[in-house]
């Protein structure tokens, strides 16, 4: 069980891999989920909600693999109030060191009538039977009344009391549609703390959505009124406008200890790393002015602010950039730096990848050093991410030659290696990107549709590496591919091919699952 004997400790429950992955376009492959789970574990989250095992074979597989790989955090699987859901969640988490089953059912009049088409009495009975069943598998059971913030208080209290009597150890109150405002949501938690007679036998948790931009404020109001677990996601990823952002909750608690005297187990210096990874994998760019992890969150542009900062940092800075893992962009190495220095740098950056990825990244670092005068930490992170992302790809970009400019047609001459056999073609297009993507389609015919093409510079300067995200969709399944290079078109080809690899691998996986 996730013990919380310290009354001032807030349990951080991360649902990036479950609620976060439910955002349209944010779907992740198994390998990507495992990388995120590893970083979440290093970040120090207490619970990782790894998925909804009954939802699909892919979800089941990821909860199973995350359960086997996570070392410190408890792993949680979501289940509706159905026996089959609960059994499947328990099966997926068999190898977890610590497992939690999170079962839920709607309790608001609107949801019970229109979504569930159930009478309140039947919902109440389902609360008891689902929690009882979950308890037969683990003594760490979380129960959530979906749309809790819009539920009738008497009915909510009754269901919470029964869930605790049936064995729930965490009671999570969701603001499912992001409708609550802080004073009201805080009062709801206070009401439960005062009215539910056995509430002291469970940890009270909150799960707030951000439809009105109040998810973090509502969560902190709940903490002030007795909640001791907060459910959140990296970068606030999640259904619709997202969930409460982990980094904002954690830094809010840390920075305003004077009014929020609580602690978490989070190693805040890992926040930027987790944020960058989730953004790179999902293709969801973090807005520059996003609190804590936005590119401008610690930038002081105006002369007055800069002057104040030089006199005393606290004039305009309430948190230190290094507290969230933002080291000053340092000029790190040049083209004469060797393998040893490169490995040391990776260690400094907290990057731990296999030998093949290091070798590949080192080779590309040398190439980059020939092209780019100054190499920054961000360049190294992008190189390594790129090498790791690509290490298992069956289709690889071998070479690309582009003809473009005011005189058309724009042409791409591309060589791909598919299962180690090379194929070459030349294609024209409406611009060099279109020509490149057409060439890929000629060499590896497929039906997937392009949904997103996005470019951003890893650092400043005209010689910066471009980091490209491509999102492809095929039969309702979306995947994101990434590519980085100083040549935007090479990065684009790599990103497209990376997405294609994921689709091909996924397609093969679902075929083998069907025949299993
Ligand atoms: O938003 C919500 O209500 C949920 C529940 C499953 C907790 O995600
Ligand atoms: Zn949710």
Coordinates of N, CA and C and ligand atoms in Angstrom, one line a residue, residues 15 18-20 22 49 78 102 146 172 174-177 207-209 231 238-240 242-243, ligand 2:
X15 N -0.8 10.5 -13.8 CA -1.7 9.8 -14.7 C -1.4 10.2 -16.2
X18 N -2.1 7.4 -18.5 CA -3.6 7.0 -18.6 C -4.4 8.1 -19.1
X19 N -4.7 9.1 -18.2 CA -5.5 10.2 -18.6 C -4.8 11.0 -19.7
X20 N -3.5 11.2 -19.5 CA -2.7 12.0 -20.5 C -2.8 11.4 -21.8
X22 N -5.0 9.7 -23.1 CA -6.4 9.8 -23.6 C -6.6 11.1 -24.5
X49 N -0.1 5.8 -12.7 CA -1.3 5.1 -13.4 C -0.9 4.8 -14.8
X78 N -6.5 1.2 -14.2 CA -7.9 1.7 -14.0 C -8.9 0.6 -14.4
X102 N -7.6 0.9 -9.4 CA -8.4 2.2 -9.3 C -9.7 1.9 -10.0
X146 N -17.0 9.2 -10.4 CA -16.8 10.0 -11.6 C -17.8 11.2 -11.5
X172 N -10.8 9.0 -4.2 CA -10.4 10.1 -5.2 C -11.6 10.9 -5.7
X174 N -13.0 13.3 -8.3 CA -12.7 13.9 -9.6 C -13.6 15.1 -9.9
X175 N -13.0 16.2 -10.4 CA -13.8 17.2 -11.1 C -13.6 16.9 -12.6
X176 N -14.4 15.9 -13.0 CA -14.3 15.3 -14.3 C -14.4 16.3 -15.4
X177 N -15.3 17.2 -15.3 CA -15.5 18.1 -16.4 C -14.9 19.5 -16.2
X207 N -8.7 14.8 -8.4 CA -8.3 14.6 -9.8 C -9.1 15.7 -10.6
X208 N -8.3 16.8 -10.9 CA -9.0 17.9 -11.4 C -8.7 18.2 -12.9
X209 N -9.7 18.4 -13.7 CA -9.5 18.7 -15.1 C -9.5 20.3 -15.3
X231 N -3.8 14.0 -8.1 CA -3.6 13.3 -9.4 C -3.3 14.3 -10.4
X238 N -3.8 15.7 -20.9 CA -5.0 15.0 -20.4 C -6.2 15.3 -21.3
X239 N -7.3 14.6 -21.0 CA -8.5 14.8 -21.8 C -8.9 16.3 -21.9
X240 N -9.3 16.6 -23.1 CA -9.7 18.0 -23.4 C -8.6 19.1 -23.0
X242 N -7.0 19.1 -20.4 CA -5.9 18.5 -19.6 C -6.2 18.3 -18.2
X243 N -5.2 17.8 -17.4 CA -5.3 17.6 -16.0 C -4.5 18.6 -15.3
Ligands
LIG2 ZN1 -9.7 12.4 -15.7

